[in-house]
Short mmCIF file of N, CA and C in Angstrom, two decimals:
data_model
loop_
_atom_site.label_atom_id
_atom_site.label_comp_id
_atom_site.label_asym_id
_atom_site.label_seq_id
_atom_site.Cartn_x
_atom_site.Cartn_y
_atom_site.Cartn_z
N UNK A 1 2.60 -40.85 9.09
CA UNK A 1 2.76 -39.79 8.10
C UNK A 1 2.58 -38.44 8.77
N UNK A 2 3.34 -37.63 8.03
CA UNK A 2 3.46 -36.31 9.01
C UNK A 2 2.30 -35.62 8.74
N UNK A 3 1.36 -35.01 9.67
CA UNK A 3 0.16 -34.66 9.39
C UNK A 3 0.07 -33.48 8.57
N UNK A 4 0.83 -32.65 8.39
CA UNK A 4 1.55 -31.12 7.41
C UNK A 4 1.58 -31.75 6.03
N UNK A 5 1.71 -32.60 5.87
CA UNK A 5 1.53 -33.27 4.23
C UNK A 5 0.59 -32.97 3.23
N UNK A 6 -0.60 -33.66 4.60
CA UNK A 6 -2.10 -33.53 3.84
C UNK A 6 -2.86 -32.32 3.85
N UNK A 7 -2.21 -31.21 4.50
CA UNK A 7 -2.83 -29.94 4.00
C UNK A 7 -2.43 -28.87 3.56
N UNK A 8 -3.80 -28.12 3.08
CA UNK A 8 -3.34 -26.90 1.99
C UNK A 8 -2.72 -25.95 2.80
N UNK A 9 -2.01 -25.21 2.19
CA UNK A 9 -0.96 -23.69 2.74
C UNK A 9 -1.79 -23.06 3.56
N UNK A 10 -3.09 -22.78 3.49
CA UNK A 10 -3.44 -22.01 4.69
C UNK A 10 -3.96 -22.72 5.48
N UNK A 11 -4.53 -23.80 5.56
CA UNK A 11 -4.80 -24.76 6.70
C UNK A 11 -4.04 -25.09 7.57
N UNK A 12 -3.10 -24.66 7.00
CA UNK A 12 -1.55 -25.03 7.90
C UNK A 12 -1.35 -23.83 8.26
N UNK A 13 -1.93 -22.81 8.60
CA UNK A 13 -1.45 -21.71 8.72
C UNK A 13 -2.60 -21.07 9.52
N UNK A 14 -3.80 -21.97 9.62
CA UNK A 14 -4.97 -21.78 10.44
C UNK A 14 -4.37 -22.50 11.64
N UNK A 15 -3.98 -23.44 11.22
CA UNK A 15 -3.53 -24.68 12.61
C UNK A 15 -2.79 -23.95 13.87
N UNK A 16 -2.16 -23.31 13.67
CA UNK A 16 -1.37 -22.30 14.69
C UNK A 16 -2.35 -21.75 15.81
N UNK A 17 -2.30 -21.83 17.12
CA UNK A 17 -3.20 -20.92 17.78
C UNK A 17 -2.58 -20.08 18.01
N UNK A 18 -3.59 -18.96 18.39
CA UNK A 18 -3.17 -17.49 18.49
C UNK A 18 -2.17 -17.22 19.76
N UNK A 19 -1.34 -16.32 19.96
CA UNK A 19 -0.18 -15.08 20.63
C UNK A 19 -1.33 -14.28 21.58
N UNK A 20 -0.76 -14.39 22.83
CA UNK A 20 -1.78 -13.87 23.79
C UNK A 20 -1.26 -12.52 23.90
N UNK A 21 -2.21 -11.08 23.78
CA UNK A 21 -1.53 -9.63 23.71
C UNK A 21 -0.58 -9.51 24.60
N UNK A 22 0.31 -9.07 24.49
CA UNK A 22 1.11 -8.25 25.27
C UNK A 22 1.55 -6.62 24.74
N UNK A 23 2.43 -6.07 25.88
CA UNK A 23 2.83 -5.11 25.39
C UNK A 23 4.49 -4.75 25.03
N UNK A 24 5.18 -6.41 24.76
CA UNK A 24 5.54 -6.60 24.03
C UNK A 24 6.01 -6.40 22.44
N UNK A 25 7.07 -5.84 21.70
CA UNK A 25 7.08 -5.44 20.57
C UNK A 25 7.61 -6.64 19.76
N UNK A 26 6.91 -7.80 19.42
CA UNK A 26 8.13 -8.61 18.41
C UNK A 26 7.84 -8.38 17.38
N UNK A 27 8.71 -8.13 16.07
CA UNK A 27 8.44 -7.99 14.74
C UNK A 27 8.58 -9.30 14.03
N UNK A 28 7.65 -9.75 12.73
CA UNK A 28 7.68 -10.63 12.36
C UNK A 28 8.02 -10.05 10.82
N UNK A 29 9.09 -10.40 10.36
CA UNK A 29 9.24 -9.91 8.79
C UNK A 29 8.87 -11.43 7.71
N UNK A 30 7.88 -10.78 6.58
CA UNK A 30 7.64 -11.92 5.83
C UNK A 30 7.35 -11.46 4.63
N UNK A 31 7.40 -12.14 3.21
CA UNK A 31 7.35 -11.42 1.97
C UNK A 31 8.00 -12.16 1.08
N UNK A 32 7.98 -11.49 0.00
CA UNK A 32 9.03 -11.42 -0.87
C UNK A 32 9.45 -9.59 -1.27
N UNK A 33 10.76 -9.87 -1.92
CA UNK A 33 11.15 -8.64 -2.25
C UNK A 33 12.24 -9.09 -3.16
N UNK A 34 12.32 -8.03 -4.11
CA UNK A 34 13.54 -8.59 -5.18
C UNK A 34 14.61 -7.96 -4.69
N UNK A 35 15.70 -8.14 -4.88
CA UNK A 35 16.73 -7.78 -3.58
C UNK A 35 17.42 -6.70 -4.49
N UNK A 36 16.99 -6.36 -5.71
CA UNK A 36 17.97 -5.17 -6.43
C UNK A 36 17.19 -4.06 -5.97
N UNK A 37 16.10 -3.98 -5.34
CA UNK A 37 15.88 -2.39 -5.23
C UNK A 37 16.55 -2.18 -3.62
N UNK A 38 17.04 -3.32 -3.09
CA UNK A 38 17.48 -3.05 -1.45
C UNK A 38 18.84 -2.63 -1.40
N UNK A 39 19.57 -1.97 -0.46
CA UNK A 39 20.65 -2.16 0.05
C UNK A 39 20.71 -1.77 1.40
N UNK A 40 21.64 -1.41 2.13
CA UNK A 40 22.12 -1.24 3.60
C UNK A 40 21.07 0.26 3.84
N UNK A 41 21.72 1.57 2.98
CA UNK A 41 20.78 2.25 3.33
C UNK A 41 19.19 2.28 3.57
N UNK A 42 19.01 1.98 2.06
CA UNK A 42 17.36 1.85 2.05
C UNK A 42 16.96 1.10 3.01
N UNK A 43 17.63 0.06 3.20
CA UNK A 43 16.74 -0.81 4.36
C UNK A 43 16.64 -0.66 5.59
N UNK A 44 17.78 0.70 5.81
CA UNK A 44 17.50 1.22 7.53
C UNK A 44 16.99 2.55 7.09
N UNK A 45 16.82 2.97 6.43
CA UNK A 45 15.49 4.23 5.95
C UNK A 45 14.54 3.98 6.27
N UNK A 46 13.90 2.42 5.63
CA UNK A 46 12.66 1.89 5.77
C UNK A 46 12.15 1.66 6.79
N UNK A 47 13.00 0.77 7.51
CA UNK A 47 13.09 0.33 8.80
C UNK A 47 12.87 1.19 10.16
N UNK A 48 13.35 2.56 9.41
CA UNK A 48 13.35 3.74 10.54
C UNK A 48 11.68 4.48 10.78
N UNK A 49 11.80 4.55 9.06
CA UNK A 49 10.46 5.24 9.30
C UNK A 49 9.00 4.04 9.96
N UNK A 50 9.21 2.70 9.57
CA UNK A 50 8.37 1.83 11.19
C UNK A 50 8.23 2.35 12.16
N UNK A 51 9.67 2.46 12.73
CA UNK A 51 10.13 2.57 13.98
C UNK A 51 9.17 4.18 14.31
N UNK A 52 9.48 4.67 13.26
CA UNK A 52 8.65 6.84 13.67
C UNK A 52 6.98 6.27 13.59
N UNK A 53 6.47 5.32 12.70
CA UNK A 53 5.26 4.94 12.78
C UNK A 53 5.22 4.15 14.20
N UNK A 54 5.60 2.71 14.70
CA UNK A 54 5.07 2.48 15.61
C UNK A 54 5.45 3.16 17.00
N UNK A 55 6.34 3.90 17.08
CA UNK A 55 7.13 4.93 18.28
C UNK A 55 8.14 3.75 19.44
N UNK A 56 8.50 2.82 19.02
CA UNK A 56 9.02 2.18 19.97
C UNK A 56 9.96 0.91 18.96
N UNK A 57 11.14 0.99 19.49
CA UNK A 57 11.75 -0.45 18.73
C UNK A 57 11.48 -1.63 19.24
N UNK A 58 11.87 -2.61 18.30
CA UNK A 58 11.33 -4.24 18.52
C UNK A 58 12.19 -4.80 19.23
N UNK A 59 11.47 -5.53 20.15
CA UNK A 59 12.77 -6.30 21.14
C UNK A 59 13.04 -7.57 20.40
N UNK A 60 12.69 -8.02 19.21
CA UNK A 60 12.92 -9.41 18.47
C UNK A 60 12.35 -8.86 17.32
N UNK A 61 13.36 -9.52 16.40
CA UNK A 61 12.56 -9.51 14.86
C UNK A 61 12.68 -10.95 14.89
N UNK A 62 11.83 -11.47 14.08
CA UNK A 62 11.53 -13.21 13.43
C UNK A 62 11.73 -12.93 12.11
N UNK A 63 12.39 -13.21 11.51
CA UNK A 63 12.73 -13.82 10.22
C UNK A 63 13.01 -14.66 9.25
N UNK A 64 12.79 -14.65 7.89
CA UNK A 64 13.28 -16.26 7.64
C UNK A 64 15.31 -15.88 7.41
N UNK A 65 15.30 -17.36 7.62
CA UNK A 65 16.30 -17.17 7.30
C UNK A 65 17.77 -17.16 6.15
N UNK A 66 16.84 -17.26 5.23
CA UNK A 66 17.33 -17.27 4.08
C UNK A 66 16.97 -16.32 3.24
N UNK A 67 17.88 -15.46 2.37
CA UNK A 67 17.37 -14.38 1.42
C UNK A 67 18.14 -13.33 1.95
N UNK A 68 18.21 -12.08 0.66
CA UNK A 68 19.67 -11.05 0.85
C UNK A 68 18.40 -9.85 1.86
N UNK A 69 17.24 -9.39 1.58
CA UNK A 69 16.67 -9.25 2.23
C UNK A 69 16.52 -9.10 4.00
N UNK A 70 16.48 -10.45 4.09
CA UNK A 70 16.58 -11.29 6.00
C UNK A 70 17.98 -10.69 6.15
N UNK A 71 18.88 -10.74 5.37
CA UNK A 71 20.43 -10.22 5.49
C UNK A 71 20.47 -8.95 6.41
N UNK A 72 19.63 -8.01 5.16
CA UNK A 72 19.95 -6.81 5.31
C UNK A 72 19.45 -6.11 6.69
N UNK A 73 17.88 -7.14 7.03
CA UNK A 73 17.18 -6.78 8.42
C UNK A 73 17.71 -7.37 9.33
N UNK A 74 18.96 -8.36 9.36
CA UNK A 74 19.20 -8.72 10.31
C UNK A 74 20.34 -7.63 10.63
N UNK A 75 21.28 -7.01 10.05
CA UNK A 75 22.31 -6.53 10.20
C UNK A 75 21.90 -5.15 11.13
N UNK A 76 20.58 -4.13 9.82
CA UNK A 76 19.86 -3.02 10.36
C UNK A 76 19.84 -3.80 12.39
N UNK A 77 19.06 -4.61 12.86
CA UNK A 77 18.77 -5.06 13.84
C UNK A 77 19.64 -5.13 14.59
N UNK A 78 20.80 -6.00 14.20
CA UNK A 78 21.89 -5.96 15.22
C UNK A 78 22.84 -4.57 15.69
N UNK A 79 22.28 -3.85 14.74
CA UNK A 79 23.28 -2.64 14.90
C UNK A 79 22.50 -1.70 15.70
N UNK A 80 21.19 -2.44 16.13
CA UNK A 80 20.17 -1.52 16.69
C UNK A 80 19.71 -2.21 18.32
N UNK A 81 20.85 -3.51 18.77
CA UNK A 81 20.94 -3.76 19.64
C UNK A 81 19.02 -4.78 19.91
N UNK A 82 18.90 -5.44 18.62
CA UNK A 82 17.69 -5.80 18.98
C UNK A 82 17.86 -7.36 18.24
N UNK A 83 17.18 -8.36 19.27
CA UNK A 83 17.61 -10.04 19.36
C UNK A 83 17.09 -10.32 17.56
N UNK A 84 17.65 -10.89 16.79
CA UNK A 84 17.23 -11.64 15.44
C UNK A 84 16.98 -12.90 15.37
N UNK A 85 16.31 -13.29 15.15
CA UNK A 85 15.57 -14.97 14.91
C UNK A 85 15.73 -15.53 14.05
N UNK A 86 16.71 -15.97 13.41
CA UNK A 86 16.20 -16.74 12.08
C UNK A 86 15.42 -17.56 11.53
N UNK A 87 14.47 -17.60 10.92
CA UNK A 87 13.64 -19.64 10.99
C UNK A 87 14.28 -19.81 9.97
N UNK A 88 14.31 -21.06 10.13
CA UNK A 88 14.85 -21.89 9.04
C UNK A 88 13.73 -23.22 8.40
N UNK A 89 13.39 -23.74 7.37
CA UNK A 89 12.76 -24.49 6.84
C UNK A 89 13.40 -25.92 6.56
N UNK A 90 12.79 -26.96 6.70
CA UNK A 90 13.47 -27.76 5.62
C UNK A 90 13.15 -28.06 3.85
N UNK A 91 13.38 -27.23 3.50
CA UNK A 91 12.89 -27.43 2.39
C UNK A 91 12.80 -28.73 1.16
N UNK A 92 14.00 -29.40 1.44
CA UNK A 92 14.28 -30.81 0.77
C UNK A 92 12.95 -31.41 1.20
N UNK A 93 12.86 -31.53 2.01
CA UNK A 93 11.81 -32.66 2.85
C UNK A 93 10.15 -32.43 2.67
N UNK A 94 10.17 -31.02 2.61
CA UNK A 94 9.30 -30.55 2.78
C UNK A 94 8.43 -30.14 1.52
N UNK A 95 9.23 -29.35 0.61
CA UNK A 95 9.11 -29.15 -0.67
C UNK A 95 8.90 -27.66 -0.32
N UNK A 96 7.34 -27.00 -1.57
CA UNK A 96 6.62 -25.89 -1.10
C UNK A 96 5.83 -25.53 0.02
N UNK A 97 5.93 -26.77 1.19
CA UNK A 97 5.03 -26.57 2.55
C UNK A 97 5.80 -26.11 3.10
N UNK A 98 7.40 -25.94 2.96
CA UNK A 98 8.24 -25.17 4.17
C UNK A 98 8.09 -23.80 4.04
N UNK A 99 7.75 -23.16 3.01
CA UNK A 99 7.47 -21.68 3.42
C UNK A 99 6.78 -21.15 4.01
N UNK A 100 5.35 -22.06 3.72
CA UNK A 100 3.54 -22.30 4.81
C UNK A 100 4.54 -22.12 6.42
N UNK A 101 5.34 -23.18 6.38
CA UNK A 101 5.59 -24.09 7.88
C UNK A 101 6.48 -22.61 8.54
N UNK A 102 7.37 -22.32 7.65
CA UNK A 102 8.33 -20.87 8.42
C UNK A 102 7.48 -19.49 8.10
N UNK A 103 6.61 -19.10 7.50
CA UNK A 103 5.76 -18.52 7.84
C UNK A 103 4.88 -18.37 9.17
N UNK A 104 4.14 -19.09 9.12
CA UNK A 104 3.06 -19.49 10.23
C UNK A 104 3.85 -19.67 11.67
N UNK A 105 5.53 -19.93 11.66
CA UNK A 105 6.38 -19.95 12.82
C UNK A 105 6.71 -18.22 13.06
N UNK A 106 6.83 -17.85 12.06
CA UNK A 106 7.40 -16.23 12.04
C UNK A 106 5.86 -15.46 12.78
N UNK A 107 4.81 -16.04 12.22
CA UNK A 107 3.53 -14.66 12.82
C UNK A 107 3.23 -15.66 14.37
N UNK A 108 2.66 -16.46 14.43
CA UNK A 108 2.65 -17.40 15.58
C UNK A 108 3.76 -16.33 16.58
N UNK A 109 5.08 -16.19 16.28
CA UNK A 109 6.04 -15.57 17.78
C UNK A 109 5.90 -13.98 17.67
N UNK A 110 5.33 -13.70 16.72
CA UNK A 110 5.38 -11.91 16.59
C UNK A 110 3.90 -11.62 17.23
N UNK A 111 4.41 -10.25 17.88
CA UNK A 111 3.18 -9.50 18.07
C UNK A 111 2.50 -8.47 16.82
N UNK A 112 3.82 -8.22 16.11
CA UNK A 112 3.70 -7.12 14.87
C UNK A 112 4.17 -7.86 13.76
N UNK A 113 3.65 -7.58 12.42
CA UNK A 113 4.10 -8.71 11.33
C UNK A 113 4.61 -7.14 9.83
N UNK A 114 5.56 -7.59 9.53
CA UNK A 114 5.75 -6.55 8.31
C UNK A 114 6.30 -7.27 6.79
N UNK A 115 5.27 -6.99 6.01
CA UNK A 115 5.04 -7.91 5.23
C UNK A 115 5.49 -7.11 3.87
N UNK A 116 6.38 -7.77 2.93
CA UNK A 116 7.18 -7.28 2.18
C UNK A 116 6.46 -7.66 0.72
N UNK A 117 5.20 -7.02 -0.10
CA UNK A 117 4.62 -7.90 -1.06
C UNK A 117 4.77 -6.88 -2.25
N UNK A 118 4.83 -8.39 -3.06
CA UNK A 118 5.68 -8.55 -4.37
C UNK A 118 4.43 -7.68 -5.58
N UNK A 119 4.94 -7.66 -6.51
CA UNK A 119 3.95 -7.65 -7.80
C UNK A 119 3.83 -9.10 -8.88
N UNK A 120 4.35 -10.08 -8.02
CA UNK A 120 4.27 -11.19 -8.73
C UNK A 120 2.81 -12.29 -8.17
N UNK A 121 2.99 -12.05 -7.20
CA UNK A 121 1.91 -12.53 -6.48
C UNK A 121 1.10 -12.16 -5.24
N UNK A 122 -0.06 -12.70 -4.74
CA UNK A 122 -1.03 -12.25 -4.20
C UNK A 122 -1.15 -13.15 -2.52
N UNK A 123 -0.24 -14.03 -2.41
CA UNK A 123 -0.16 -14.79 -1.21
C UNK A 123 0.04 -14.06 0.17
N UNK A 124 1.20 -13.41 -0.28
CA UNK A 124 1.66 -12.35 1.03
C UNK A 124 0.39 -11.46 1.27
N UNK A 125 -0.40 -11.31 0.37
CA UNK A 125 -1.11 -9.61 0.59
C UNK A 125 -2.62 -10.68 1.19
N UNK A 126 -2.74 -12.01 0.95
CA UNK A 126 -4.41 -12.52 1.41
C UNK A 126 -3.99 -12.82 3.19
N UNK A 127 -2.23 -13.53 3.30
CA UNK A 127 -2.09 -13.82 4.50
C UNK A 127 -2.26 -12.59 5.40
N UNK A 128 -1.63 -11.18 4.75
CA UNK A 128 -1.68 -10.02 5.54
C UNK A 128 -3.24 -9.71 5.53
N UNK A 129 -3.81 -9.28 5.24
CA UNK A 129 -5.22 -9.22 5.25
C UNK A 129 -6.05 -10.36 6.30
N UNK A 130 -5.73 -11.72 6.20
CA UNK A 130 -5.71 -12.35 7.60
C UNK A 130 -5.59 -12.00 8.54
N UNK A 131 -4.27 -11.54 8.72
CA UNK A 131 -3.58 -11.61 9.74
C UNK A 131 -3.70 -9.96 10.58
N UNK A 132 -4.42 -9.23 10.08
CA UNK A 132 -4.59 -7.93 10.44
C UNK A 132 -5.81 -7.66 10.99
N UNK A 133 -6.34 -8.88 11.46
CA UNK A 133 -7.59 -8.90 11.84
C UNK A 133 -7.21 -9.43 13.80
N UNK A 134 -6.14 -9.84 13.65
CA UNK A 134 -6.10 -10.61 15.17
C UNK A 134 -4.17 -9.76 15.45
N UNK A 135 -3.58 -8.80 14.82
CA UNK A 135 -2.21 -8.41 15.11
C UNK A 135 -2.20 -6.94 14.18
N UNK A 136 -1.08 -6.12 14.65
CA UNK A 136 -1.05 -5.06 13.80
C UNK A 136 -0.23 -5.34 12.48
N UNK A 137 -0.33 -4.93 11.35
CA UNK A 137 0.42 -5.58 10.35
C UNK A 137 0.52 -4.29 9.70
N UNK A 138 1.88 -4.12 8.67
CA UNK A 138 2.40 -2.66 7.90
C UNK A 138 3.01 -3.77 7.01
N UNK A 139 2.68 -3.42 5.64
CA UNK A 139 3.38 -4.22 4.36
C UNK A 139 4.23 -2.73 3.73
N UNK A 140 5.20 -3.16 3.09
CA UNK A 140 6.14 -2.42 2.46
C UNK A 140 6.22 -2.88 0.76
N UNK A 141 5.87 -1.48 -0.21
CA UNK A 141 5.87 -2.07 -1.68
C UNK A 141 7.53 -1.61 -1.81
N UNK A 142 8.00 -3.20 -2.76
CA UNK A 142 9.06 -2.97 -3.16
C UNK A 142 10.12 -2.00 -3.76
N UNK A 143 8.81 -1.64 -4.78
CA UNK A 143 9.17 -0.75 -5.81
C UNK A 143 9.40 0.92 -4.85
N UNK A 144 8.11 1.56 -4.16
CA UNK A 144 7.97 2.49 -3.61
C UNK A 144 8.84 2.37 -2.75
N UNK A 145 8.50 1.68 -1.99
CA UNK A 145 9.33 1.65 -0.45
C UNK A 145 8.06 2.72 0.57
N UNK A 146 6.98 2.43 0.43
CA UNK A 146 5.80 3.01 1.27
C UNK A 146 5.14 1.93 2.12
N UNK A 147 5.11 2.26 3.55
CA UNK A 147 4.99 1.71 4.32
C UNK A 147 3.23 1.90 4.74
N UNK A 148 2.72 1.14 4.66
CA UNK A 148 1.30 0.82 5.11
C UNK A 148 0.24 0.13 5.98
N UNK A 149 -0.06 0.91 7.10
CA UNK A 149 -0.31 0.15 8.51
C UNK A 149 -1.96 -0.78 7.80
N UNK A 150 -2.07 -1.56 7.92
CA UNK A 150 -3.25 -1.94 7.49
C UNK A 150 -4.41 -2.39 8.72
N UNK A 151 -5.32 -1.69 8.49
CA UNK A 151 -6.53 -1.64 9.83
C UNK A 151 -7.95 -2.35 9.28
N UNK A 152 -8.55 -3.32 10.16
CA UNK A 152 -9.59 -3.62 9.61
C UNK A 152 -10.36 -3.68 10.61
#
């Protein structure tokens, strides 16, 4: 039996060992976002003003790969001459552990994580809060579009 079965979403998400520093830029994009407040512009607006916050572009974004979202950052990316990752899940198989499983693959390869959280739920904002303790992390509110380096 596959050992990912028997545990909870963040146990599976503890299981990962840590990304040794570099000076390295990979971006890890993760979230949700409802895809009517996005389009082509906004999302290289957003994207830009990162880029004026962290002063340097990403040599990889990680993304999932599904959603109009991942679309829109992959396109911004390619047009910015920078490698895109897709993960992909199995979700049939898997059920609700494939998002745990392509999550925890997306921060695991990033040095930088930018986290896209919802007003529906509170998952994205406990993993970022994690995860800002051992990587630099900036979440983006949907609605605003305000970008927020989070330091702990």
């Amino acid at each position: 039996m596959d050992k990912y079965l028997i545990k909870s979403t963040l146990e599976l998400l503890d299981d990962e060992p840590e990304v040794a520093p570099s000076d390295e830029f990979t971006l890890g994009v993760l979230g949700s976002s409802d895809a009517s407040y996005w389009n082509a512009n906004t999302m290289a607006e957003t994207l830009n003003t990162l880029l004026e916050e962290t002063e340097k572009l990403p040599t990889t974004i990680n993304l999932p790969a599904k959603g109009i979202t991942s679309l829109l950052i992959q396109a911004w990316g390619e047009k910015q001459n920078i490698v895109c990752k897709p993960v992909d899940s199995d979700w049939i198989r898997l059920g609700r552990k494939a998002r745990a499983l392509q999550d925890s693959r997306i921060m695991k390869d990033s040095s930088h994580l930018l986290f896209f959280v919802g007003s529906r739920s509170d998952y994205y904002e406990k993993i970022a809060i994690r995860e800002a303790k051992r990587k630099i992390v900036y979440t983006i509110d949907a609605k605003t579009k305000d970008i927020v380096k989070w330091v702990v």
